[in-house]
XYZ file of C-alpha atoms in Angstrom:
546
model
C 8.138 3.787 10.267
C 5.128 3.482 12.644
C 3.107 0.290 12.967
C -0.047 2.267 11.359
C 2.100 3.713 8.610
C 3.583 -0.190 7.664
C 0.203 -1.660 7.821
C -1.344 1.188 5.434
C 1.662 0.442 2.885
C 1.112 -3.017 3.134
C -2.594 -2.506 2.469
C -1.902 -0.241 -0.380
C 0.453 -2.933 -1.793
C -2.298 -5.457 -1.368
C -4.941 -3.237 -3.367
C -2.292 -2.824 -5.955
C -1.724 -6.562 -6.468
C -5.374 -6.884 -6.343
C -5.734 -4.417 -9.129
C -2.928 -6.205 -11.106
C -4.373 -9.619 -10.960
C -8.066 -8.356 -11.410
C -6.513 -6.508 -14.566
C -4.561 -9.534 -15.878
C -7.365 -11.866 -15.101
C -9.431 -9.939 -17.117
C -7.168 -9.240 -20.140
C -5.818 -12.717 -19.925
C -8.853 -14.813 -19.135
C -12.296 -13.209 -19.477
C -11.788 -11.033 -22.367
C -10.694 -13.813 -24.277
C -13.691 -15.701 -23.277
C -15.824 -12.911 -24.436
C -14.224 -12.590 -27.362
C -14.724 -16.036 -28.152
C -18.618 -16.042 -27.618
C -18.487 -13.054 -29.402
C -16.528 -14.587 -32.379
C -18.773 -17.686 -31.964
C -21.893 -15.427 -32.216
C -20.681 -13.907 -35.003
C -19.740 -16.717 -36.809
C -22.990 -18.211 -36.299
C -24.960 -15.115 -37.737
C -22.827 -15.154 -40.886
C -23.513 -19.004 -41.277
C -27.151 -18.175 -40.856
C -26.678 -15.263 -43.545
C -25.446 -17.544 -45.977
C -27.577 -20.576 -45.411
C -30.330 -17.891 -46.174
C -28.869 -16.739 -49.248
C -28.336 -20.455 -50.413
C -31.805 -21.174 -49.429
C -32.992 -18.269 -51.839
C -31.041 -20.275 -54.410
C -32.727 -23.554 -53.528
C -36.202 -21.850 -53.593
C -35.289 -20.654 -56.734
C -34.091 -24.080 -57.903
C -37.443 -25.509 -56.849
C -39.401 -22.942 -58.991
C -37.035 -23.837 -61.988
C -37.707 -27.364 -61.836
C -41.271 -26.866 -61.666
C -41.168 -25.186 -65.022
C -38.276 -27.535 -66.601
C -39.999 -30.722 -65.663
C -43.091 -30.119 -67.048
C -44.903 -31.495 -69.978
C -45.995 -28.367 -71.517
C -42.572 -27.063 -71.539
C -41.234 -30.384 -72.932
C -43.900 -30.062 -75.534
C -42.937 -26.588 -76.338
C -39.329 -26.997 -77.116
C -40.642 -29.240 -80.253
C -43.758 -27.292 -81.077
C -42.879 -23.381 -80.030
C -46.704 -23.008 -79.495
C -46.939 -19.214 -78.438
C -50.431 -20.076 -76.798
C -48.074 -21.856 -73.893
C -46.201 -18.490 -73.556
C -48.972 -16.601 -73.746
C -50.881 -18.944 -70.951
C -48.334 -20.166 -68.871
C -45.073 -18.206 -69.436
C -45.612 -14.515 -69.636
C -44.047 -11.245 -68.297
C -46.837 -11.012 -65.869
C -46.261 -14.647 -64.863
C -42.378 -13.353 -64.176
C -43.441 -10.446 -62.150
C -45.900 -12.252 -60.402
C -43.051 -14.714 -59.403
C -40.649 -12.213 -58.573
C -38.252 -13.451 -61.182
C -35.949 -11.248 -63.074
C -35.330 -13.443 -66.105
C -36.305 -16.755 -67.729
C -34.106 -18.215 -70.331
C -34.824 -21.233 -72.347
C -31.685 -22.960 -74.476
C -31.960 -25.871 -76.712
C -29.357 -28.867 -76.349
C -27.062 -26.496 -78.974
C -26.648 -23.563 -76.759
C -29.127 -21.444 -78.741
C -31.568 -19.583 -77.171
C -35.238 -20.534 -77.659
C -36.749 -18.089 -75.295
C -35.432 -15.153 -73.090
C -38.001 -12.984 -70.833
C -36.691 -10.124 -68.924
C -39.172 -8.053 -67.409
C -38.622 -4.045 -66.901
C -39.166 -3.441 -63.183
C -40.894 -0.322 -63.749
C -42.917 -0.563 -67.097
C -43.287 -4.517 -66.950
C -42.111 -4.823 -70.472
C -39.482 -7.393 -71.952
C -36.520 -5.400 -72.547
C -34.266 -8.192 -73.635
C -31.800 -10.588 -72.149
C -28.699 -8.282 -72.924
C -30.142 -5.419 -70.747
C -29.626 -7.475 -67.868
C -27.168 -10.029 -68.155
C -23.628 -9.651 -70.001
C -22.956 -10.614 -73.694
C -21.017 -13.938 -73.014
C -23.552 -14.833 -70.422
C -24.938 -17.676 -72.603
C -21.682 -18.905 -73.747
C -20.466 -19.227 -70.376
C -23.238 -20.991 -69.166
C -23.079 -23.412 -72.438
C -19.400 -24.169 -71.356
C -20.768 -25.523 -67.843
C -23.472 -27.497 -69.380
C -23.091 -31.326 -69.074
C -25.198 -34.644 -69.447
C -25.290 -38.004 -68.006
C -27.429 -41.177 -68.639
C -30.745 -41.362 -66.681
C -32.581 -44.882 -67.345
C -30.787 -45.117 -70.388
C -31.743 -41.582 -71.716
C -29.291 -38.603 -72.084
C -30.094 -36.079 -68.992
C -28.635 -32.765 -68.710
C -27.176 -31.622 -65.258
C -28.978 -28.974 -63.286
C -26.712 -26.045 -62.448
C -27.172 -23.220 -59.846
C -25.355 -20.516 -58.290
C -24.918 -16.823 -58.860
C -23.900 -14.646 -61.494
C -22.813 -10.871 -61.787
C -25.371 -8.701 -64.126
C -25.746 -5.317 -64.924
C -28.397 -4.726 -62.390
C -25.781 -6.709 -59.550
C -25.738 -10.320 -58.365
C -28.379 -12.416 -59.464
C -29.470 -15.883 -58.115
C -29.587 -18.300 -61.334
C -30.797 -21.913 -61.438
C -30.458 -24.099 -64.791
C -32.772 -27.150 -64.913
C -32.785 -29.583 -68.085
C -36.270 -29.568 -69.700
C -37.840 -33.111 -68.589
C -41.382 -34.471 -68.870
C -43.390 -34.250 -65.520
C -42.199 -37.377 -64.577
C -38.640 -35.846 -64.943
C -37.751 -38.204 -67.653
C -35.690 -37.537 -70.710
C -34.072 -37.264 -72.596
C -33.596 -33.676 -71.853
C -34.607 -31.098 -74.836
C -32.814 -28.165 -73.503
C -31.907 -25.793 -70.424
C -34.630 -23.547 -68.542
C -32.908 -20.849 -66.647
C -34.319 -18.792 -64.167
C -32.792 -15.681 -62.339
C -33.647 -13.464 -59.493
C -31.649 -10.367 -58.972
C -30.562 -9.832 -55.052
C -31.991 -6.349 -55.265
C -32.120 -4.093 -51.802
C -35.494 -5.264 -51.009
C -34.754 -8.851 -51.498
C -31.317 -8.494 -48.953
C -33.454 -6.340 -46.325
C -35.786 -9.191 -46.363
C -33.601 -11.858 -45.709
C -32.037 -9.235 -42.924
C -35.692 -9.249 -41.469
C -36.107 -13.067 -41.752
C -32.587 -13.785 -40.127
C -32.425 -10.868 -37.817
C -28.735 -10.060 -38.968
C -27.440 -6.998 -40.749
C -25.411 -7.654 -43.533
C -23.976 -6.267 -46.798
C -22.956 -7.674 -50.352
C -19.601 -6.040 -51.050
C -18.596 -6.950 -55.253
C -15.029 -8.190 -55.374
C -14.837 -5.719 -58.396
C -15.351 -2.848 -56.278
C -13.113 -4.081 -53.418
C -9.817 -2.747 -55.068
C -11.038 0.568 -54.232
C -11.407 -0.019 -51.045
C -8.017 -0.522 -49.051
C -9.459 -1.605 -45.887
C -11.102 -4.558 -47.425
C -8.260 -5.727 -49.862
C -6.631 -7.654 -47.218
C -9.567 -9.066 -45.826
C -10.465 -10.360 -49.211
C -6.995 -11.733 -49.854
C -6.956 -13.463 -46.058
C -10.587 -14.862 -47.105
C -9.260 -16.196 -50.568
C -5.855 -17.793 -49.157
C -6.690 -19.019 -45.747
C -10.548 -20.064 -46.549
C -11.628 -18.911 -43.414
C -13.925 -15.888 -42.169
C -11.935 -12.750 -41.287
C -12.880 -10.524 -38.530
C -12.441 -6.926 -37.875
C -13.297 -5.295 -34.516
C -14.049 -1.912 -33.774
C -15.071 -0.495 -29.997
C -18.686 -0.939 -30.662
C -19.111 -3.148 -33.473
C -17.775 -6.382 -35.113
C -17.309 -7.118 -38.912
C -16.970 -10.723 -40.162
C -16.774 -11.742 -43.935
C -17.146 -14.834 -46.247
C -16.243 -15.077 -49.725
C -18.537 -16.275 -52.104
C -18.114 -17.550 -55.885
C -20.107 -17.323 -58.708
C -21.135 -20.007 -61.025
C -17.958 -19.507 -63.231
C -15.900 -20.224 -59.822
C -14.757 -16.832 -59.625
C -14.613 -14.669 -56.745
C -18.167 -12.702 -56.663
C -18.599 -10.691 -53.492
C -18.001 -10.789 -49.879
C -20.692 -11.154 -47.407
C -20.168 -8.645 -44.465
C -22.104 -9.363 -41.297
C -21.788 -6.496 -38.562
C -22.994 -7.342 -35.123
C -22.636 -5.216 -31.849
C -20.375 -5.998 -29.361
C -22.834 -6.381 -26.658
C -21.588 -9.723 -25.248
C -18.084 -8.215 -24.903
C -19.408 -4.693 -23.912
C -21.628 -5.871 -21.243
C -19.107 -8.877 -19.952
C -16.500 -6.497 -19.471
C -19.136 -4.189 -17.796
C -20.316 -6.507 -15.432
C -16.645 -7.908 -14.789
C -15.947 -4.375 -13.948
C -18.819 -3.857 -12.001
C -17.972 -7.080 -10.088
C -14.420 -5.682 -9.598
C -15.206 -2.362 -8.395
C -17.883 -3.796 -6.267
C -15.171 -5.791 -4.628
C -12.597 -3.332 -4.503
C -14.796 -1.356 -2.932
C -16.252 -3.612 -0.695
C -12.512 -4.302 0.519
C -11.552 -0.886 0.932
C -14.714 -0.191 3.288
C -13.732 -3.187 4.849
C -10.036 -2.558 5.388
C -11.083 1.049 6.379
C -13.385 -0.422 8.968
C -10.831 -2.777 10.102
C -7.926 0.438 10.323
C -10.432 2.321 12.505
C -10.997 -0.790 14.704
C -7.239 -1.591 14.670
C -6.455 2.334 15.654
C -9.194 2.217 18.176
C -8.871 -0.951 19.639
C -4.858 -1.443 19.450
C -2.852 1.188 17.728
C -4.686 4.274 20.177
C -3.639 2.011 23.146
C -0.022 1.000 21.720
C 0.749 4.485 21.400
C -0.603 5.551 24.752
C 1.364 2.828 26.333
C 4.409 4.212 24.190
C 3.860 7.798 25.312
C 3.583 6.710 28.851
C 6.986 4.834 28.866
C 8.552 7.754 27.070
C 7.221 10.331 29.525
C 8.395 7.939 32.535
C 12.056 7.633 30.634
C 12.019 11.541 30.190
C 10.856 12.443 33.846
C 12.126 9.643 35.903
C 8.587 10.010 37.681
C 8.027 6.506 38.668
C 4.917 7.265 40.739
C 2.585 8.025 37.670
C 0.470 4.765 36.333
C -0.792 3.985 33.086
C -4.705 4.210 32.649
C -5.312 0.581 31.703
C -8.272 -0.086 29.117
C -10.128 -3.366 28.789
C -9.186 -7.049 29.839
C -7.493 -7.994 26.695
C -3.955 -8.816 25.915
C -3.014 -4.897 25.611
C -4.583 -4.532 28.911
C -2.792 -7.392 30.343
C 0.481 -5.810 29.013
C -0.585 -2.066 30.666
C -1.098 -3.843 34.019
C 2.453 -5.520 33.512
C 4.049 -2.225 32.390
C 2.309 -0.703 35.927
C 3.710 -3.736 38.116
C 7.120 -3.196 36.402
C 7.053 0.623 36.978
C 5.930 -0.028 40.621
C 8.626 -2.619 40.961
C 11.098 -0.043 39.491
C 9.518 2.631 41.756
C 10.179 0.798 44.802
C 13.630 -0.284 43.857
C 14.358 3.369 42.647
C 13.408 4.821 46.123
C 15.286 2.133 48.022
C 18.376 2.792 46.129
C 17.729 6.715 46.433
C 17.585 6.118 49.979
C 20.889 3.982 49.866
C 22.527 6.470 47.779
C 21.694 9.438 50.310
C 22.633 7.292 53.045
C 26.049 6.239 51.104
C 26.670 10.232 50.205
C 26.012 11.000 54.020
C 28.344 8.438 55.130
C 30.862 9.417 52.228
C 30.822 13.101 53.859
C 30.055 12.633 57.619
C 32.212 10.935 60.188
C 31.096 7.446 61.075
C 31.692 8.071 64.889
C 30.787 11.505 65.636
C 28.243 12.024 62.791
C 29.500 15.409 62.010
C 31.425 16.090 58.497
C 34.316 14.094 57.717
C 37.344 15.420 56.064
C 36.130 14.636 52.370
C 33.127 16.896 53.335
C 35.500 19.591 54.906
C 37.391 19.613 51.818
C 34.494 20.189 49.176
C 33.042 22.803 51.803
C 36.346 24.770 52.006
C 36.715 24.992 48.180
C 33.203 26.009 47.762
C 33.496 28.872 50.681
C 36.914 29.732 49.539
C 35.794 30.351 46.016
C 32.626 32.453 47.261
C 34.853 34.377 49.511
C 37.166 35.035 46.743
C 34.203 36.478 44.615
C 32.615 38.649 47.621
C 36.253 39.637 48.766
C 34.922 38.852 52.535
C 37.055 37.187 54.865
C 36.852 33.297 56.120
C 38.179 31.861 59.427
C 39.143 28.575 60.499
C 39.374 26.936 64.065
C 41.260 24.150 64.425
C 41.139 22.107 67.873
C 42.930 18.965 69.259
C 41.991 17.193 72.930
C 44.932 17.533 75.143
C 46.506 14.507 76.419
C 43.758 12.308 74.223
C 46.076 9.440 74.007
C 46.577 9.099 77.941
C 42.786 9.439 78.248
C 42.107 6.610 75.861
C 44.970 4.530 77.622
C 43.371 5.242 80.968
C 39.735 4.952 80.759
C 39.434 2.730 77.379
C 38.709 3.340 73.757
C 35.059 2.959 74.314
C 35.289 6.070 76.715
C 37.420 7.485 74.163
C 34.906 7.529 71.626
C 32.142 8.849 73.836
C 34.377 11.677 75.021
C 34.964 12.471 71.090
C 31.082 12.332 70.517
C 30.686 14.928 73.098
C 33.065 17.324 71.786
C 31.790 16.599 68.223
C 28.468 18.084 69.718
C 29.686 20.978 71.367
C 31.581 22.000 68.085
C 27.982 21.178 66.125
C 26.082 23.292 68.676
C 28.236 26.331 68.216
C 27.874 26.148 64.298
C 24.761 28.123 64.389
C 24.859 29.515 60.931
C 23.843 27.425 57.933
C 27.154 28.499 56.400
C 29.053 27.271 59.571
C 30.641 23.924 59.359
C 32.095 21.403 62.385
C 34.173 18.548 60.964
C 36.560 15.874 62.550
C 39.899 16.438 60.792
C 41.208 13.188 62.009
C 41.894 11.311 65.539
C 41.079 13.792 67.926
C 41.330 16.988 66.020
C 38.429 18.907 64.799
C 37.615 21.642 62.484
C 35.254 24.947 62.624
C 35.008 26.748 59.582
C 33.591 30.273 59.976
C 32.819 31.968 56.375
C 32.445 35.801 56.735
C 34.019 35.936 59.976
C 37.174 37.974 61.303
C 39.978 36.755 63.326
C 38.754 38.689 66.302
C 35.101 36.636 66.105
C 36.815 33.603 65.306
C 39.031 33.745 68.476
C 35.898 34.869 70.274
C 34.008 31.777 69.317
C 36.811 29.578 70.107
C 36.847 30.768 73.766
C 33.035 30.319 73.822
C 34.030 26.477 72.732
C 36.438 26.387 75.401
C 34.297 27.460 78.108
C 31.366 25.195 77.064
C 33.959 22.118 77.148
C 34.922 23.180 80.728
C 31.382 23.359 81.514
C 30.869 19.589 80.635
C 33.675 18.837 83.040
C 34.815 15.676 81.362
C 37.304 13.712 84.108
C 40.509 13.426 82.682
C 42.773 12.270 85.560
C 45.422 11.021 83.526
C 46.834 14.333 82.507
C 50.455 14.586 81.888
C 50.787 17.866 83.933
C 49.392 17.682 87.451
C 49.076 21.177 87.577
C 46.081 21.006 85.161
C 42.529 20.607 86.156
C 41.435 16.659 85.847
C 39.258 17.443 83.112
C 39.206 17.416 79.468
C 40.263 20.269 77.800
C 41.332 21.174 74.165
C 43.925 23.103 72.276
C 42.545 25.785 69.879
C 44.151 27.345 66.749
C 42.622 30.353 65.014
C 43.473 31.657 61.289
C 41.199 34.050 59.005
C 42.067 35.798 55.902
C 40.703 37.311 52.638
C 41.335 34.973 49.734
C 43.704 36.476 47.248
C 44.052 35.704 43.504
C 46.783 33.004 43.817
C 46.076 31.561 47.285
C 44.095 28.604 48.352
C 42.645 27.672 51.781
C 45.280 24.984 52.210
C 47.463 27.710 53.569
C 45.023 29.154 55.921
C 44.340 25.663 57.332
C 48.225 25.385 57.747
C 47.966 28.844 59.346
C 45.260 27.495 62.087
C 47.220 24.194 62.740
C 50.342 25.852 63.028
C 48.673 28.135 65.968
C 47.098 25.226 67.267
C 50.351 23.171 67.858
C 51.721 26.595 69.616
C 48.598 26.285 71.698
C 49.307 22.634 72.721
C 53.128 23.517 73.192
C 52.107 26.383 75.588
C 50.229 23.592 77.766
C 47.080 23.477 75.923
C 43.655 24.545 77.214
C 44.145 27.603 75.641
C 43.283 29.838 72.162
C 45.926 30.999 69.764
C 45.163 33.117 67.076
C 47.897 33.197 63.993
C 49.377 36.575 63.684
C 48.119 37.532 67.556
C 50.368 36.603 70.366
C 47.046 36.627 72.193
C 47.032 33.270 74.876
C 44.683 32.846 77.400
C 45.310 30.424 80.149
C 42.926 28.366 82.039
C 40.440 29.878 84.288
């Protein structure tokens, strides 16, 4: 895997880890925090709503206390003077005070006065057109008295009751004097129905949207049944959440201590939505910034590092493939990669010098392995390789190949007489003569061993090879190298050579060794006949010294 790919995979893993951690942070830390704020806000709104409802009860209670703790009302309980009602406590008075009911009971629970105005006609429509028949009886069971300044005073009552028009706020105060002195002469009860208009007024005051859901209706609402049970059993404010809003509930009891209704407050989930939106925006912004930053870093990394590393890598691969150590890498910059490029160039330069020296040495060794160290012409190894090659070529072309084998006559006596140094000089001169007559590129002059030499002549007949041998013989005569230590005094006192010639066209199961043996045999016959002559194998031709 390339370095760039590894970096890309690493960055993808980094992005993935960042996304997972941010998601975990949002779900485990931020979202619960927003939900907590949301819950606290909803609870505060619910408490404010409950306080507003209670405030309505308190306001009604103040109004009821004004009517009940009044000397005129106190006297009316004894005199039952109708003028009091006409002047102070008429249907018009209830309508002006936004009252739904005024009831006066004596201490025995009997009804002294009941006023229930019709909201439409303004007429007194009777108590039981509003409340249920057991209202007075149940209310009477709640009545209790206490001693105040040695006098019996009834305790006040207040709360909520369910009526035929809905839920009604109720305040029941003992009838006392203006100075709130007893004994109480009865109970004044006033009520105010929680109409839609009054609820809307409370909503405007509190800026909280709420509903009143009677407990009697909850049985048909399966979604609220669990909520009611939870509110009743756990004594807490149940909360239900939807995508856009939140509902929080509170259970309210009536004056009889029974469950009356659920107060349902609905608030928009703006805190959570805005919080999550802002958080997501921050996360996305950070992620985009991170991506842009990483993309810029990758671009800079590719431009400043990866591209240069790839160029160095390609350069090294090209050098390894071509073995051309003369090429140099174009160095960019003066940083670490530039220093690395210079170092590689220096290394390649050293390798170039070493390789050139090694090549020259190998060539020299190769030449030394194929050339005779004394005479400088081909040695026995080169001769064998050359004969293998030329023999196959002659066999393929069915052409002739000739070998001239020659040996210096009485060379041992020459060395003994003149010394080995003179003997070496003599062999060098003889090698030059043979090389001079190997005129074609395909001809080869070689030192066979000691004072024996071989001249290989491809595509040459016996007659032509014999002619070349005679030319060599005469060339040697012309050199007139002194040799006064010859065995036969009748011979000329110069260095001479015996020549054996053999030529053939290679056959299928033949090799050049037989041809070499034939030339060698012819050469020894020439030496046995006194030397200084040319003998061609299969030819009795002999040539005496001139």
